């Protein structure tokens, strides 16, 4: 991985974090829990570039539709993560 790749990765990560920050508060809280869970188990591959980009997009669509975050993922965040990773 060259310097250009590192710089580009940081740009993507910052843009991703800005998208997450724009989510409603309940979505941000759940996103942070999902991120913590996924990073803790060490499985971030296959979840988009940057990691969890698909979750951010899924949450953006849910928020735009006026749905609550728990309507999308259910009451158990860990079970949602297990299904996501499984």
PDB file with SEQRES, HELIX, SHEET and CRYST1 records, atoms N, CA, C and O in Angstrom:
SEQRES   1 A   86  UNK UNK UNK UNK UNK UNK UNK UNK UNK UNK UNK UNK UNK          
SEQRES   2 A   86  UNK UNK UNK UNK UNK UNK UNK UNK UNK UNK UNK UNK UNK          
SEQRES   3 A   86  UNK UNK UNK UNK UNK UNK UNK UNK UNK UNK UNK UNK UNK          
SEQRES   4 A   86  UNK UNK UNK UNK UNK UNK UNK UNK UNK UNK UNK UNK UNK          
SEQRES   5 A   86  UNK UNK UNK UNK UNK UNK UNK UNK UNK UNK UNK UNK UNK          
SEQRES   6 A   86  UNK UNK UNK UNK UNK UNK UNK UNK UNK UNK UNK UNK UNK          
SEQRES   7 A   86  UNK UNK UNK UNK UNK UNK UNK UNK                              
HELIX    1 AA1 UNK A    3  UNK A   21  1                                  19    
HELIX    2 AA2 UNK A   25  UNK A   41  1                                  17    
HELIX    3 AA3 UNK A   53  UNK A   64  1                                  12    
HELIX    4 AA4 UNK A   69  UNK A   73  1                                   5    
HELIX    5 AA5 UNK A   77  UNK A   85  1                                   9    
CRYST1    1.000    1.000    1.000  90.00  90.00  90.00 P 1           1          
ATOM      1  N   UNK A   1       0.846  -1.173   0.000  1.00  0.00           N  
ATOM      2  CA  UNK A   1       0.000   0.000   0.000  1.00  0.00           C  
ATOM      3  C   UNK A   1       0.891   1.234   0.000  1.00  0.00           C  
ATOM      4  O   UNK A   1       1.733   1.411   0.880  1.00  0.00           O  
ATOM      5  N   UNK A   2       0.693   2.070  -0.988  1.00  0.00           N  
ATOM      6  CA  UNK A   2       1.506   3.267  -1.114  1.00  0.00           C  
ATOM      7  C   UNK A   2       0.904   4.447  -0.367  1.00  0.00           C  
ATOM      8  O   UNK A   2      -0.190   4.367   0.192  1.00  0.00           O  
ATOM      9  N   UNK A   3       1.641   5.526  -0.374  1.00  0.00           N  
ATOM     10  CA  UNK A   3       1.214   6.749   0.302  1.00  0.00           C  
ATOM     11  C   UNK A   3      -0.105   7.254  -0.283  1.00  0.00           C  
ATOM     12  O   UNK A   3      -0.993   7.697   0.445  1.00  0.00           O  
ATOM     13  N   UNK A   4      -0.214   7.179  -1.610  1.00  0.00           N  
ATOM     14  CA  UNK A   4      -1.449   7.631  -2.262  1.00  0.00           C  
ATOM     15  C   UNK A   4      -2.652   6.838  -1.750  1.00  0.00           C  
ATOM     16  O   UNK A   4      -3.716   7.408  -1.509  1.00  0.00           O  
ATOM     17  N   UNK A   5      -2.484   5.526  -1.584  1.00  0.00           N  
ATOM     18  CA  UNK A   5      -3.572   4.677  -1.087  1.00  0.00           C  
ATOM     19  C   UNK A   5      -3.971   5.057   0.328  1.00  0.00           C  
ATOM     20  O   UNK A   5      -5.157   5.074   0.657  1.00  0.00           O  
ATOM     21  N   UNK A   6      -2.995   5.361   1.162  1.00  0.00           N  
ATOM     22  CA  UNK A   6      -3.270   5.761   2.542  1.00  0.00           C  
ATOM     23  C   UNK A   6      -4.040   7.078   2.571  1.00  0.00           C  
ATOM     24  O   UNK A   6      -5.020   7.218   3.304  1.00  0.00           O  
ATOM     25  N   UNK A   7      -3.594   8.033   1.773  1.00  0.00           N  
ATOM     26  CA  UNK A   7      -4.257   9.339   1.722  1.00  0.00           C  
ATOM     27  C   UNK A   7      -5.682   9.182   1.201  1.00  0.00           C  
ATOM     28  O   UNK A   7      -6.612   9.771   1.753  1.00  0.00           O  
ATOM     29  N   UNK A   8      -5.856   8.402   0.156  1.00  0.00           N  
ATOM     30  CA  UNK A   8      -7.189   8.185  -0.408  1.00  0.00           C  
ATOM     31  C   UNK A   8      -8.089   7.473   0.601  1.00  0.00           C  
ATOM     32  O   UNK A   8      -9.270   7.799   0.717  1.00  0.00           O  
ATOM     33  N   UNK A   9      -7.544   6.517   1.318  1.00  0.00           N  
ATOM     34  CA  UNK A   9      -8.308   5.821   2.351  1.00  0.00           C  
ATOM     35  C   UNK A   9      -8.773   6.765   3.452  1.00  0.00           C  
ATOM     36  O   UNK A   9      -9.904   6.664   3.926  1.00  0.00           O  
ATOM     37  N   UNK A  10      -7.902   7.678   3.854  1.00  0.00           N  
ATOM     38  CA  UNK A  10      -8.280   8.651   4.878  1.00  0.00           C  
ATOM     39  C   UNK A  10      -9.375   9.583   4.378  1.00  0.00           C  
ATOM     40  O   UNK A  10     -10.286   9.932   5.128  1.00  0.00           O  
ATOM     41  N   UNK A  11      -9.289   9.987   3.111  1.00  0.00           N  
ATOM     42  CA  UNK A  11     -10.330  10.843   2.537  1.00  0.00           C  
ATOM     43  C   UNK A  11     -11.678  10.126   2.540  1.00  0.00           C  
ATOM     44  O   UNK A  11     -12.705  10.702   2.900  1.00  0.00           O  
ATOM     45  N   UNK A  12     -11.653   8.859   2.132  1.00  0.00           N  
ATOM     46  CA  UNK A  12     -12.889   8.077   2.116  1.00  0.00           C  
ATOM     47  C   UNK A  12     -13.461   7.917   3.520  1.00  0.00           C  
ATOM     48  O   UNK A  12     -14.669   8.042   3.723  1.00  0.00           O  
ATOM     49  N   UNK A  13     -12.586   7.640   4.489  1.00  0.00           N  
ATOM     50  CA  UNK A  13     -13.040   7.457   5.863  1.00  0.00           C  
ATOM     51  C   UNK A  13     -13.652   8.747   6.410  1.00  0.00           C  
ATOM     52  O   UNK A  13     -14.686   8.702   7.076  1.00  0.00           O  
ATOM     53  N   UNK A  14     -13.030   9.887   6.139  1.00  0.00           N  
ATOM     54  CA  UNK A  14     -13.570  11.168   6.609  1.00  0.00           C  
ATOM     55  C   UNK A  14     -14.918  11.470   5.972  1.00  0.00           C  
ATOM     56  O   UNK A  14     -15.826  11.958   6.643  1.00  0.00           O  
ATOM     57  N   UNK A  15     -15.051  11.186   4.699  1.00  0.00           N  
ATOM     58  CA  UNK A  15     -16.330  11.399   4.017  1.00  0.00           C  
ATOM     59  C   UNK A  15     -17.397  10.476   4.591  1.00  0.00           C  
ATOM     60  O   UNK A  15     -18.550  10.873   4.763  1.00  0.00           O  
ATOM     61  N   UNK A  16     -17.004   9.257   4.881  1.00  0.00           N  
ATOM     62  CA  UNK A  16     -17.933   8.292   5.490  1.00  0.00           C  
ATOM     63  C   UNK A  16     -18.385   8.779   6.861  1.00  0.00           C  
ATOM     64  O   UNK A  16     -19.576   8.748   7.171  1.00  0.00           O  
ATOM     65  N   UNK A  17     -17.447   9.224   7.676  1.00  0.00           N  
ATOM     66  CA  UNK A  17     -17.790   9.707   9.021  1.00  0.00           C  
ATOM     67  C   UNK A  17     -18.706  10.926   8.940  1.00  0.00           C  
ATOM     68  O   UNK A  17     -19.571  11.097   9.798  1.00  0.00           O  
ATOM     69  N   UNK A  18     -18.535  11.775   7.929  1.00  0.00           N  
ATOM     70  CA  UNK A  18     -19.416  12.929   7.741  1.00  0.00           C  
ATOM     71  C   UNK A  18     -20.833  12.469   7.417  1.00  0.00           C  
ATOM     72  O   UNK A  18     -21.801  13.069   7.885  1.00  0.00           O  
ATOM     73  N   UNK A  19     -20.961  11.417   6.626  1.00  0.00           N  
ATOM     74  CA  UNK A  19     -22.284  10.859   6.330  1.00  0.00           C  
ATOM     75  C   UNK A  19     -22.946  10.339   7.594  1.00  0.00           C  
ATOM     76  O   UNK A  19     -24.135  10.568   7.820  1.00  0.00           O  
ATOM     77  N   UNK A  20     -22.177   9.642   8.416  1.00  0.00           N  
ATOM     78  CA  UNK A  20     -22.714   9.101   9.661  1.00  0.00           C  
ATOM     79  C   UNK A  20     -23.129  10.236  10.593  1.00  0.00           C  
ATOM     80  O   UNK A  20     -24.171  10.159  11.244  1.00  0.00           O  
ATOM     81  N   UNK A  21     -22.322  11.279  10.658  1.00  0.00           N  
ATOM     82  CA  UNK A  21     -22.625  12.413  11.530  1.00  0.00           C  
ATOM     83  C   UNK A  21     -23.919  13.110  11.114  1.00  0.00           C  
ATOM     84  O   UNK A  21     -24.588  13.714  11.952  1.00  0.00           O  
ATOM     85  N   UNK A  22     -24.278  13.036   9.842  1.00  0.00           N  
ATOM     86  CA  UNK A  22     -25.496  13.665   9.340  1.00  0.00           C  
ATOM     87  C   UNK A  22     -26.758  12.854   9.643  1.00  0.00           C  
ATOM     88  O   UNK A  22     -27.870  13.342   9.445  1.00  0.00           O  
ATOM     89  N   UNK A  23     -26.592  11.625  10.118  1.00  0.00           N  
ATOM     90  CA  UNK A  23     -27.742  10.795  10.458  1.00  0.00           C  
ATOM     91  C   UNK A  23     -28.442  11.333  11.711  1.00  0.00           C  
ATOM     92  O   UNK A  23     -27.828  12.041  12.509  1.00  0.00           O  
ATOM     93  N   UNK A  24     -29.726  10.998  11.884  1.00  0.00           N  
ATOM     94  CA  UNK A  24     -30.413  11.368  13.128  1.00  0.00           C  
ATOM     95  C   UNK A  24     -29.697  10.739  14.337  1.00  0.00           C  
ATOM     96  O   UNK A  24     -29.007   9.730  14.194  1.00  0.00           O  
ATOM     97  N   UNK A  25     -29.862  11.338  15.522  1.00  0.00           N  
ATOM     98  CA  UNK A  25     -29.132  10.856  16.708  1.00  0.00           C  
ATOM     99  C   UNK A  25     -29.307   9.377  17.019  1.00  0.00           C  
ATOM    100  O   UNK A  25     -28.329   8.709  17.355  1.00  0.00           O  
ATOM    101  N   UNK A  26     -30.525   8.842  16.918  1.00  0.00           N  
ATOM    102  CA  UNK A  26     -30.715   7.425  17.239  1.00  0.00           C  
ATOM    103  C   UNK A  26     -29.980   6.523  16.250  1.00  0.00           C  
ATOM    104  O   UNK A  26     -29.454   5.478  16.634  1.00  0.00           O  
ATOM    105  N   UNK A  27     -29.943   6.917  15.001  1.00  0.00           N  
ATOM    106  CA  UNK A  27     -29.196   6.158  14.001  1.00  0.00           C  
ATOM    107  C   UNK A  27     -27.693   6.206  14.288  1.00  0.00           C  
ATOM    108  O   UNK A  27     -26.999   5.197  14.162  1.00  0.00           O  
ATOM    109  N   UNK A  28     -27.200   7.378  14.672  1.00  0.00           N  
ATOM    110  CA  UNK A  28     -25.758   7.504  14.987  1.00  0.00           C  
ATOM    111  C   UNK A  28     -25.373   6.611  16.147  1.00  0.00           C  
ATOM    112  O   UNK A  28     -24.328   5.963  16.112  1.00  0.00           O  
ATOM    113  N   UNK A  29     -26.207   6.570  17.176  1.00  0.00           N  
ATOM    114  CA  UNK A  29     -25.908   5.745  18.349  1.00  0.00           C  
ATOM    115  C   UNK A  29     -25.821   4.277  17.954  1.00  0.00           C  
ATOM    116  O   UNK A  29     -24.880   3.579  18.333  1.00  0.00           O  
ATOM    117  N   UNK A  30     -26.800   3.814  17.193  1.00  0.00           N  
ATOM    118  CA  UNK A  30     -26.802   2.411  16.780  1.00  0.00           C  
ATOM    119  C   UNK A  30     -25.634   2.127  15.829  1.00  0.00           C  
ATOM    120  O   UNK A  30     -25.005   1.072  15.919  1.00  0.00           O  
ATOM    121  N   UNK A  31     -25.343   3.060  14.922  1.00  0.00           N  
ATOM    122  CA  UNK A  31     -24.194   2.881  14.032  1.00  0.00           C  
ATOM    123  C   UNK A  31     -22.914   2.709  14.844  1.00  0.00           C  
ATOM    124  O   UNK A  31     -22.107   1.826  14.552  1.00  0.00           O  
ATOM    125  N   UNK A  32     -22.728   3.546  15.857  1.00  0.00           N  
ATOM    126  CA  UNK A  32     -21.521   3.462  16.678  1.00  0.00           C  
ATOM    127  C   UNK A  32     -21.443   2.124  17.408  1.00  0.00           C  
ATOM    128  O   UNK A  32     -20.358   1.567  17.573  1.00  0.00           O  
ATOM    129  N   UNK A  33     -22.591   1.607  17.844  1.00  0.00           N  
ATOM    130  CA  UNK A  33     -22.600   0.295  18.498  1.00  0.00           C  
ATOM    131  C   UNK A  33     -22.226  -0.808  17.503  1.00  0.00           C  
ATOM    132  O   UNK A  33     -21.469  -1.723  17.830  1.00  0.00           O  
ATOM    133  N   UNK A  34     -22.763  -0.707  16.293  1.00  0.00           N  
ATOM    134  CA  UNK A  34     -22.426  -1.688  15.257  1.00  0.00           C  
ATOM    135  C   UNK A  34     -20.939  -1.611  14.924  1.00  0.00           C  
ATOM    136  O   UNK A  34     -20.266  -2.636  14.818  1.00  0.00           O  
ATOM    137  N   UNK A  35     -20.437  -0.397  14.759  1.00  0.00           N  
ATOM    138  CA  UNK A  35     -19.017  -0.220  14.450  1.00  0.00           C  
ATOM    139  C   UNK A  35     -18.152  -0.810  15.553  1.00  0.00           C  
ATOM    140  O   UNK A  35     -17.185  -1.519  15.272  1.00  0.00           O  
ATOM    141  N   UNK A  36     -18.490  -0.526  16.798  1.00  0.00           N  
ATOM    142  CA  UNK A  36     -17.725  -1.053  17.928  1.00  0.00           C  
ATOM    143  C   UNK A  36     -17.740  -2.583  17.904  1.00  0.00           C  
ATOM    144  O   UNK A  36     -16.704  -3.218  18.102  1.00  0.00           O  
ATOM    145  N   UNK A  37     -18.904  -3.169  17.665  1.00  0.00           N  
ATOM    146  CA  UNK A  37     -19.040  -4.626  17.641  1.00  0.00           C  
ATOM    147  C   UNK A  37     -18.198  -5.231  16.515  1.00  0.00           C  
ATOM    148  O   UNK A  37     -17.440  -6.178  16.731  1.00  0.00           O  
ATOM    149  N   UNK A  38     -18.341  -4.672  15.313  1.00  0.00           N  
ATOM    150  CA  UNK A  38     -17.633  -5.216  14.155  1.00  0.00           C  
ATOM    151  C   UNK A  38     -16.117  -5.089  14.327  1.00  0.00           C  
ATOM    152  O   UNK A  38     -15.381  -6.031  14.038  1.00  0.00           O  
ATOM    153  N   UNK A  39     -15.656  -3.945  14.790  1.00  0.00           N  
ATOM    154  CA  UNK A  39     -14.220  -3.758  14.979  1.00  0.00           C  
ATOM    155  C   UNK A  39     -13.689  -4.621  16.115  1.00  0.00           C  
ATOM    156  O   UNK A  39     -12.536  -5.050  16.087  1.00  0.00           O  
ATOM    157  N   UNK A  40     -14.528  -4.876  17.111  1.00  0.00           N  
ATOM    158  CA  UNK A  40     -14.103  -5.705  18.241  1.00  0.00           C  
ATOM    159  C   UNK A  40     -13.879  -7.156  17.800  1.00  0.00           C  
ATOM    160  O   UNK A  40     -12.918  -7.797  18.226  1.00  0.00           O  
ATOM    161  N   UNK A  41     -14.762  -7.663  16.952  1.00  0.00           N  
ATOM    162  CA  UNK A  41     -14.578  -9.036  16.495  1.00  0.00           C  
ATOM    163  C   UNK A  41     -13.578  -9.113  15.351  1.00  0.00           C  
ATOM    164  O   UNK A  41     -13.177 -10.203  14.941  1.00  0.00           O  
ATOM    165  N   UNK A  42     -13.172  -7.944  14.834  1.00  0.00           N  
ATOM    166  CA  UNK A  42     -12.100  -7.896  13.852  1.00  0.00           C  
ATOM    167  C   UNK A  42     -12.501  -8.278  12.449  1.00  0.00           C  
ATOM    168  O   UNK A  42     -11.657  -8.679  11.647  1.00  0.00           O  
ATOM    169  N   UNK A  43     -13.779  -8.160  12.142  1.00  0.00           N  
ATOM    170  CA  UNK A  43     -14.251  -8.505  10.811  1.00  0.00           C  
ATOM    171  C   UNK A  43     -14.810  -7.250  10.169  1.00  0.00           C  
ATOM    172  O   UNK A  43     -15.946  -6.860  10.440  1.00  0.00           O  
ATOM    173  N   UNK A  44     -14.020  -6.621   9.325  1.00  0.00           N  
ATOM    174  CA  UNK A  44     -14.491  -5.424   8.634  1.00  0.00           C  
ATOM    175  C   UNK A  44     -14.422  -5.602   7.122  1.00  0.00           C  
ATOM    176  O   UNK A  44     -14.871  -4.731   6.377  1.00  0.00           O  
ATOM    177  N   UNK A  45     -13.871  -6.708   6.663  1.00  0.00           N  
ATOM    178  CA  UNK A  45     -13.772  -6.937   5.228  1.00  0.00           C  
ATOM    179  C   UNK A  45     -15.142  -7.309   4.678  1.00  0.00           C  
ATOM    180  O   UNK A  45     -15.939  -7.966   5.348  1.00  0.00           O  
ATOM    181  N   UNK A  46     -15.396  -6.889   3.475  1.00  0.00           N  
ATOM    182  CA  UNK A  46     -16.642  -7.238   2.819  1.00  0.00           C  
ATOM    183  C   UNK A  46     -17.815  -6.371   3.228  1.00  0.00           C  
ATOM    184  O   UNK A  46     -18.943  -6.627   2.808  1.00  0.00           O  
ATOM    185  N   UNK A  47     -17.576  -5.354   4.035  1.00  0.00           N  
ATOM    186  CA  UNK A  47     -18.664  -4.489   4.490  1.00  0.00           C  
ATOM    187  C   UNK A  47     -18.650  -3.152   3.775  1.00  0.00           C  
ATOM    188  O   UNK A  47     -19.305  -2.208   4.217  1.00  0.00           O  
ATOM    189  N   UNK A  48     -17.939  -3.058   2.716  1.00  0.00           N  
ATOM    190  CA  UNK A  48     -17.900  -1.818   1.951  1.00  0.00           C  
ATOM    191  C   UNK A  48     -16.585  -1.102   2.139  1.00  0.00           C  
ATOM    192  O   UNK A  48     -15.774  -1.477   2.986  1.00  0.00           O  
ATOM    193  N   UNK A  49     -16.381  -0.087   1.359  1.00  0.00           N  
ATOM    194  CA  UNK A  49     -15.136   0.686   1.424  1.00  0.00           C  
ATOM    195  C   UNK A  49     -15.498   2.130   1.623  1.00  0.00           C  
ATOM    196  O   UNK A  49     -16.005   2.731   0.676  1.00  0.00           O  
ATOM    197  N   UNK A  50     -15.292   2.722   2.723  1.00  0.00           N  
ATOM    198  CA  UNK A  50     -14.689   2.199   3.943  1.00  0.00           C  
ATOM    199  C   UNK A  50     -15.598   1.184   4.641  1.00  0.00           C  
ATOM    200  O   UNK A  50     -16.767   1.038   4.282  1.00  0.00           O  
ATOM    201  N   UNK A  51     -15.057   0.493   5.630  1.00  0.00           N  
ATOM    202  CA  UNK A  51     -15.866  -0.501   6.335  1.00  0.00           C  
ATOM    203  C   UNK A  51     -17.171   0.110   6.819  1.00  0.00           C  
ATOM    204  O   UNK A  51     -17.207   1.251   7.279  1.00  0.00           O  
ATOM    205  N   UNK A  52     -18.209  -0.643   6.711  1.00  0.00           N  
ATOM    206  CA  UNK A  52     -19.552  -0.262   7.160  1.00  0.00           C  
ATOM    207  C   UNK A  52     -20.228   0.785   6.282  1.00  0.00           C  
ATOM    208  O   UNK A  52     -21.235   1.366   6.687  1.00  0.00           O  
ATOM    209  N   UNK A  53     -19.699   1.034   5.099  1.00  0.00           N  
ATOM    210  CA  UNK A  53     -20.322   2.005   4.202  1.00  0.00           C  
ATOM    211  C   UNK A  53     -21.736   1.577   3.832  1.00  0.00           C  
ATOM    212  O   UNK A  53     -22.622   2.419   3.685  1.00  0.00           O  
ATOM    213  N   UNK A  54     -21.948   0.289   3.682  1.00  0.00           N  
ATOM    214  CA  UNK A  54     -23.284  -0.223   3.368  1.00  0.00           C  
ATOM    215  C   UNK A  54     -24.275   0.047   4.480  1.00  0.00           C  
ATOM    216  O   UNK A  54     -25.447   0.314   4.216  1.00  0.00           O  
ATOM    217  N   UNK A  55     -23.821  -0.019   5.720  1.00  0.00           N  
ATOM    218  CA  UNK A  55     -24.699   0.266   6.859  1.00  0.00           C  
ATOM    219  C   UNK A  55     -25.085   1.736   6.854  1.00  0.00           C  
ATOM    220  O   UNK A  55     -26.244   2.071   7.101  1.00  0.00           O  
ATOM    221  N   UNK A  56     -24.141   2.610   6.579  1.00  0.00           N  
ATOM    222  CA  UNK A  56     -24.438   4.041   6.525  1.00  0.00           C  
ATOM    223  C   UNK A  56     -25.489   4.317   5.445  1.00  0.00           C  
ATOM    224  O   UNK A  56     -26.427   5.083   5.671  1.00  0.00           O  
ATOM    225  N   UNK A  57     -25.334   3.702   4.291  1.00  0.00           N  
ATOM    226  CA  UNK A  57     -26.298   3.889   3.202  1.00  0.00           C  
ATOM    227  C   UNK A  57     -27.672   3.333   3.590  1.00  0.00           C  
ATOM    228  O   UNK A  57     -28.694   3.969   3.333  1.00  0.00           O  
ATOM    229  N   UNK A  58     -27.697   2.160   4.201  1.00  0.00           N  
ATOM    230  CA  UNK A  58     -28.929   1.535   4.677  1.00  0.00           C  
ATOM    231  C   UNK A  58     -29.636   2.448   5.684  1.00  0.00           C  
ATOM    232  O   UNK A  58     -30.854   2.619   5.631  1.00  0.00           O  
ATOM    233  N   UNK A  59     -28.862   3.027   6.593  1.00  0.00           N  
ATOM    234  CA  UNK A  59     -29.423   3.928   7.590  1.00  0.00           C  
ATOM    235  C   UNK A  59     -29.918   5.232   6.961  1.00  0.00           C  
ATOM    236  O   UNK A  59     -30.958   5.757   7.359  1.00  0.00           O  
ATOM    237  N   UNK A  60     -29.184   5.749   5.987  1.00  0.00           N  
ATOM    238  CA  UNK A  60     -29.626   6.966   5.295  1.00  0.00           C  
ATOM    239  C   UNK A  60     -30.975   6.742   4.619  1.00  0.00           C  
ATOM    240  O   UNK A  60     -31.855   7.601   4.675  1.00  0.00           O  
ATOM    241  N   UNK A  61     -31.132   5.584   3.980  1.00  0.00           N  
ATOM    242  CA  UNK A  61     -32.395   5.258   3.317  1.00  0.00           C  
ATOM    243  C   UNK A  61     -33.526   5.111   4.329  1.00  0.00           C  
ATOM    244  O   UNK A  61     -34.639   5.581   4.094  1.00  0.00           O  
ATOM    245  N   UNK A  62     -33.244   4.462   5.446  1.00  0.00           N  
ATOM    246  CA  UNK A  62     -34.263   4.290   6.492  1.00  0.00           C  
ATOM    247  C   UNK A  62     -34.686   5.617   7.090  1.00  0.00           C  
ATOM    248  O   UNK A  62     -35.874   5.852   7.313  1.00  0.00           O  
ATOM    249  N   UNK A  63     -33.727   6.478   7.348  1.00  0.00           N  
ATOM    250  CA  UNK A  63     -34.037   7.796   7.909  1.00  0.00           C  
ATOM    251  C   UNK A  63     -34.846   8.625   6.916  1.00  0.00           C  
ATOM    252  O   UNK A  63     -35.780   9.328   7.303  1.00  0.00           O  
ATOM    253  N   UNK A  64     -34.485   8.541   5.634  1.00  0.00           N  
ATOM    254  CA  UNK A  64     -35.208   9.291   4.600  1.00  0.00           C  
ATOM    255  C   UNK A  64     -36.650   8.797   4.476  1.00  0.00           C  
ATOM    256  O   UNK A  64     -37.548   9.571   4.140  1.00  0.00           O  
ATOM    257  N   UNK A  65     -36.869   7.514   4.746  1.00  0.00           N  
ATOM    258  CA  UNK A  65     -38.211   6.934   4.683  1.00  0.00           C  
ATOM    259  C   UNK A  65     -39.008   7.205   5.954  1.00  0.00           C  
ATOM    260  O   UNK A  65     -40.188   6.865   6.038  1.00  0.00           O  
ATOM    261  N   UNK A  66     -38.355   7.820   6.948  1.00  0.00           N  
ATOM    262  CA  UNK A  66     -39.040   8.143   8.196  1.00  0.00           C  
ATOM    263  C   UNK A  66     -39.172   6.988   9.163  1.00  0.00           C  
ATOM    264  O   UNK A  66     -39.985   7.039  10.086  1.00  0.00           O  
ATOM    265  N   UNK A  67     -38.387   5.956   8.965  1.00  0.00           N  
ATOM    266  CA  UNK A  67     -38.433   4.791   9.854  1.00  0.00           C  
ATOM    267  C   UNK A  67     -37.483   4.978  11.024  1.00  0.00           C  
ATOM    268  O   UNK A  67     -36.446   5.628  10.894  1.00  0.00           O  
ATOM    269  N   UNK A  68     -37.835   4.412  12.152  1.00  0.00           N  
ATOM    270  CA  UNK A  68     -36.938   4.386  13.291  1.00  0.00           C  
ATOM    271  C   UNK A  68     -35.860   3.341  13.067  1.00  0.00           C  
ATOM    272  O   UNK A  68     -36.082   2.358  12.360  1.00  0.00           O  
ATOM    273  N   UNK A  69     -34.718   3.543  13.655  1.00  0.00           N  
ATOM    274  CA  UNK A  69     -33.595   2.629  13.429  1.00  0.00           C  
ATOM    275  C   UNK A  69     -33.921   1.218  13.896  1.00  0.00           C  
ATOM    276  O   UNK A  69     -33.500   0.250  13.264  1.00  0.00           O  
ATOM    277  N   UNK A  70     -34.659   1.084  14.988  1.00  0.00           N  
ATOM    278  CA  UNK A  70     -34.980  -0.256  15.475  1.00  0.00           C  
ATOM    279  C   UNK A  70     -35.992  -0.962  14.584  1.00  0.00           C  
ATOM    280  O   UNK A  70     -36.081  -2.189  14.603  1.00  0.00           O  
ATOM    281  N   UNK A  71     -36.756  -0.200  13.802  1.00  0.00           N  
ATOM    282  CA  UNK A  71     -37.638  -0.816  12.801  1.00  0.00           C  
ATOM    283  C   UNK A  71     -36.803  -1.513  11.735  1.00  0.00           C  
ATOM    284  O   UNK A  71     -37.225  -2.525  11.176  1.00  0.00           O  
ATOM    285  N   UNK A  72     -35.636  -0.981  11.457  1.00  0.00           N  
ATOM    286  CA  UNK A  72     -34.767  -1.542  10.421  1.00  0.00           C  
ATOM    287  C   UNK A  72     -33.986  -2.758  10.901  1.00  0.00           C  
ATOM    288  O   UNK A  72     -33.872  -3.756  10.190  1.00  0.00           O  
ATOM    289  N   UNK A  73     -33.451  -2.666  12.110  1.00  0.00           N  
ATOM    290  CA  UNK A  73     -32.522  -3.719  12.548  1.00  0.00           C  
ATOM    291  C   UNK A  73     -33.087  -4.626  13.636  1.00  0.00           C  
ATOM    292  O   UNK A  73     -32.521  -5.688  13.896  1.00  0.00           O  
ATOM    293  N   UNK A  74     -34.180  -4.240  14.273  1.00  0.00           N  
ATOM    294  CA  UNK A  74     -34.720  -5.013  15.383  1.00  0.00           C  
ATOM    295  C   UNK A  74     -34.178  -4.490  16.704  1.00  0.00           C  
ATOM    296  O   UNK A  74     -33.397  -3.539  16.737  1.00  0.00           O  
ATOM    297  N   UNK A  75     -34.600  -5.119  17.786  1.00  0.00           N  
ATOM    298  CA  UNK A  75     -34.233  -4.654  19.122  1.00  0.00           C  
ATOM    299  C   UNK A  75     -32.843  -5.089  19.570  1.00  0.00           C  
ATOM    300  O   UNK A  75     -32.287  -4.506  20.500  1.00  0.00           O  
ATOM    301  N   UNK A  76     -32.278  -6.093  18.930  1.00  0.00           N  
ATOM    302  CA  UNK A  76     -30.996  -6.657  19.369  1.00  0.00           C  
ATOM    303  C   UNK A  76     -29.894  -6.296  18.360  1.00  0.00           C  
ATOM    304  O   UNK A  76     -29.781  -6.907  17.298  1.00  0.00           O  
ATOM    305  N   UNK A  77     -29.095  -5.298  18.718  1.00  0.00           N  
ATOM    306  CA  UNK A  77     -28.031  -4.835  17.825  1.00  0.00           C  
ATOM    307  C   UNK A  77     -27.007  -5.944  17.594  1.00  0.00           C  
ATOM    308  O   UNK A  77     -26.544  -6.130  16.469  1.00  0.00           O  
ATOM    309  N   UNK A  78     -26.650  -6.677  18.636  1.00  0.00           N  
ATOM    310  CA  UNK A  78     -25.659  -7.751  18.493  1.00  0.00           C  
ATOM    311  C   UNK A  78     -26.163  -8.835  17.539  1.00  0.00           C  
ATOM    312  O   UNK A  78     -25.393  -9.343  16.724  1.00  0.00           O  
ATOM    313  N   UNK A  79     -27.432  -9.191  17.631  1.00  0.00           N  
ATOM    314  CA  UNK A  79     -27.992 -10.201  16.722  1.00  0.00           C  
ATOM    315  C   UNK A  79     -27.976  -9.694  15.283  1.00  0.00           C  
ATOM    316  O   UNK A  79     -27.701 -10.460  14.359  1.00  0.00           O  
ATOM    317  N   UNK A  80     -28.267  -8.409  15.087  1.00  0.00           N  
ATOM    318  CA  UNK A  80     -28.192  -7.814  13.754  1.00  0.00           C  
ATOM    319  C   UNK A  80     -26.768  -7.924  13.218  1.00  0.00           C  
ATOM    320  O   UNK A  80     -26.563  -8.290  12.061  1.00  0.00           O  
ATOM    321  N   UNK A  81     -25.785  -7.607  14.062  1.00  0.00           N  
ATOM    322  CA  UNK A  81     -24.380  -7.693  13.649  1.00  0.00           C  
ATOM    323  C   UNK A  81     -23.993  -9.120  13.309  1.00  0.00           C  
ATOM    324  O   UNK A  81     -23.303  -9.361  12.318  1.00  0.00           O  
ATOM    325  N   UNK A  82     -24.434 -10.071  14.127  1.00  0.00           N  
ATOM    326  CA  UNK A  82     -24.129 -11.476  13.846  1.00  0.00           C  
ATOM    327  C   UNK A  82     -24.709 -11.907  12.504  1.00  0.00           C  
ATOM    328  O   UNK A  82     -24.051 -12.607  11.734  1.00  0.00           O  
ATOM    329  N   UNK A  83     -25.955 -11.484  12.223  1.00  0.00           N  
ATOM    330  CA  UNK A  83     -26.568 -11.805  10.941  1.00  0.00           C  
ATOM    331  C   UNK A  83     -25.807 -11.140   9.793  1.00  0.00           C  
ATOM    332  O   UNK A  83     -25.606 -11.738   8.736  1.00  0.00           O  
ATOM    333  N   UNK A  84     -25.396  -9.920  10.015  1.00  0.00           N  
ATOM    334  CA  UNK A  84     -24.655  -9.149   9.003  1.00  0.00           C  
ATOM    335  C   UNK A  84     -23.329  -9.845   8.675  1.00  0.00           C  
ATOM    336  O   UNK A  84     -22.943  -9.945   7.510  1.00  0.00           O  
ATOM    337  N   UNK A  85     -22.651 -10.314   9.696  1.00  0.00           N  
ATOM    338  CA  UNK A  85     -21.341 -10.923   9.504  1.00  0.00           C  
ATOM    339  C   UNK A  85     -21.408 -12.388   9.116  1.00  0.00           C  
ATOM    340  O   UNK A  85     -20.454 -12.945   8.574  1.00  0.00           O  
ATOM    341  N   UNK A  86     -22.562 -13.013   9.404  1.00  0.00           N  
ATOM    342  CA  UNK A  86     -22.688 -14.450   9.172  1.00  0.00           C  
ATOM    343  C   UNK A  86     -22.973 -14.853   7.802  1.00  0.00           C  
ATOM    344  O   UNK A  86     -23.094 -16.045   7.521  1.00  0.00           O  
TER     345      UNK A  86                                                      
END                                                                             
